[in-house]
Coordinates of C-alpha atoms in Angstrom, one line a residue:
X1 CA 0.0 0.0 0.0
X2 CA 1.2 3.5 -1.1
X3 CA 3.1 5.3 2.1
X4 CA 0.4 5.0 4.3
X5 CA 0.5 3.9 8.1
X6 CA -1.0 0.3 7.7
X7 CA 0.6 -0.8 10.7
X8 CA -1.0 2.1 12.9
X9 CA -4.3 1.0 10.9
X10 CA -3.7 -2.2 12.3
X11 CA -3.0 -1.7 15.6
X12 CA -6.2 0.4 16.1
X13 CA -7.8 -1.9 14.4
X14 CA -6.8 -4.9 16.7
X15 CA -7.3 -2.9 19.7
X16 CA -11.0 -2.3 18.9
X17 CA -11.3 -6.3 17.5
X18 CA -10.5 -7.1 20.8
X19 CA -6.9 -8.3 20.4
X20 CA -4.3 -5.2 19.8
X21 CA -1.5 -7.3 17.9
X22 CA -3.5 -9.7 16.1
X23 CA -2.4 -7.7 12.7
X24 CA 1.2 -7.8 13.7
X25 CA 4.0 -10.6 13.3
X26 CA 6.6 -9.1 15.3
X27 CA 6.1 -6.5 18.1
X28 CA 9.7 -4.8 17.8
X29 CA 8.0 -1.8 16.6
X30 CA 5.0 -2.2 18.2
X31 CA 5.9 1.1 20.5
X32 CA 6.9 3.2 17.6
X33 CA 3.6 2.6 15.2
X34 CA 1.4 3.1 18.6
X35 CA 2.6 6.5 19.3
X36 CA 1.1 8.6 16.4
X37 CA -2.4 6.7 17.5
X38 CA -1.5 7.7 21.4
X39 CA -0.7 11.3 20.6
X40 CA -4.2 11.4 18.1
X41 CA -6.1 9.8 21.3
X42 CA -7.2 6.6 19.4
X43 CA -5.8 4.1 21.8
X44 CA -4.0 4.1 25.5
X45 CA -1.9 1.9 27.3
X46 CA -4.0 -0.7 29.2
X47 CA -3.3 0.4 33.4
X48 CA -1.2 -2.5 34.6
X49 CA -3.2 -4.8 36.9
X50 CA -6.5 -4.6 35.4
X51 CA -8.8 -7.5 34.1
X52 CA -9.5 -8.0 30.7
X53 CA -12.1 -9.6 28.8
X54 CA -10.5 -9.3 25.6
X55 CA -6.9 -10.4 24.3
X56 CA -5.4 -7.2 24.5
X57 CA -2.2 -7.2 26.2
X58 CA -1.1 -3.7 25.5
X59 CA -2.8 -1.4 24.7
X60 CA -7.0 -0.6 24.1
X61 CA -9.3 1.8 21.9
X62 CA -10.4 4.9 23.2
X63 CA -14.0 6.2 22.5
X64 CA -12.3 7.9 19.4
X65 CA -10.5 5.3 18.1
X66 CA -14.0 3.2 18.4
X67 CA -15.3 6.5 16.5
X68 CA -12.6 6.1 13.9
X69 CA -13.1 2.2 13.3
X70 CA -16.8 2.4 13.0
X71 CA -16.7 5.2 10.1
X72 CA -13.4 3.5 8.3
X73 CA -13.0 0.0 9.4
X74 CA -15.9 -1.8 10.1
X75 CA -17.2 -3.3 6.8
X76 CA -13.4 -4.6 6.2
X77 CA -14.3 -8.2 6.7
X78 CA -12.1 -10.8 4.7
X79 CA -10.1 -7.5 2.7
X80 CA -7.6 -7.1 5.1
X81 CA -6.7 -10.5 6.9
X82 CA -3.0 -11.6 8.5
X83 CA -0.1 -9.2 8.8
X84 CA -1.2 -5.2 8.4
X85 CA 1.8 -4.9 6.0
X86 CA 0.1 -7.5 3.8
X87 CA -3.2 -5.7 3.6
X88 CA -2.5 -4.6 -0.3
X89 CA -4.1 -1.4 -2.0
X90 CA -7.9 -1.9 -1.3
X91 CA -9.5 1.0 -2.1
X92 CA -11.4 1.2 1.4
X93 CA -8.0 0.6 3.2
X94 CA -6.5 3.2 1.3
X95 CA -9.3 5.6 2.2
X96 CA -8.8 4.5 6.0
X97 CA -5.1 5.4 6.0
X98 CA -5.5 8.2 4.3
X99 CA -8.2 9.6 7.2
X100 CA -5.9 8.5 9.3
X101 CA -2.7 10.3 8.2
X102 CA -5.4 13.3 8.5
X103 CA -6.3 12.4 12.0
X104 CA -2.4 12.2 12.6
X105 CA -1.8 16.0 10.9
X106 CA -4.4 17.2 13.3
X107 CA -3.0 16.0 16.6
X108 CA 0.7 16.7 15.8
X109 CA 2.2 19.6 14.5
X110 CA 4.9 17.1 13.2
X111 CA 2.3 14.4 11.9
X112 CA 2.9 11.0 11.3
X113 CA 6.7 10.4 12.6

C-alpha cells in the first residue's frame, strides 16, 4: 500500500477487534507505530493490573478510536486479513489510511513520525 501507516491502521484496528497485535507478526516496533495513535487519542496503554475480557495485552481503543473504526474499518471483513503490511491497495483501506494520516496532521504539529 502507497506510504500510508498500515501498521497504525492495524494496531487500532486490533485494539477495537479485541486483540491489539493480532495484525502484527513481530512486536519490535510495536511502541513506535502506537505512538502517532496515542498522541491522536485513538488508543491508550491498558493500566497495569486490570482485568480484561479481551486479548489485549497492550494497549485498548479509546472512545475515538472506536469512532474512527466504526466510520473506516468496520465493513473490512475478509479485505484485510493476516499481517497489516500485507493488507494490499484496497480502495477502502486506502481511504482508511489516508483519514488516518489526516487524523495524525491534526494531533501533531509534526504528523505521522
Amino acid at each position: 500500500m502507497e506510504d500510508l501507516p498500515v501498521h497504525e491502521l492495524g494496531l487500532l484496528r486490533g485494539t477495537v477487534e479485541g486483540c491489539d497485535i493480532r495484525y502484527f507478526g513481530s512486536l519490535l516496533a510495536l511502541d513506535t507505530h502506537a505512538q502517532p495513535l496515542l498522541r491522536a487519542g485513538l488508543i491508550a496503554p491498558i493500566p497495569a493490573g486490570v482485568p480484561r475480557d479481551d486479548d489485549c495485552q497492550f494497549y485498548e481503543a479509546t472512545e475515538a478510536g472506536r469512532a474512527f473504526y466504526s466510520a473506516h474499518l468496520s465493513d473490512l471483513g475478509g479485505n484485510a486479513m493476516g499481517r497489516a503490511n500485507s493488507w494490499g491497495d484496497h480502495p477502502q483501506l486506502v481511504a482508511a489510511a489516508r483519514a488516518l494520516v489526516d487524523v495524525f496532521a491534526s494531533s501533531s504539529p509534526r504528523g505521522l513520525e
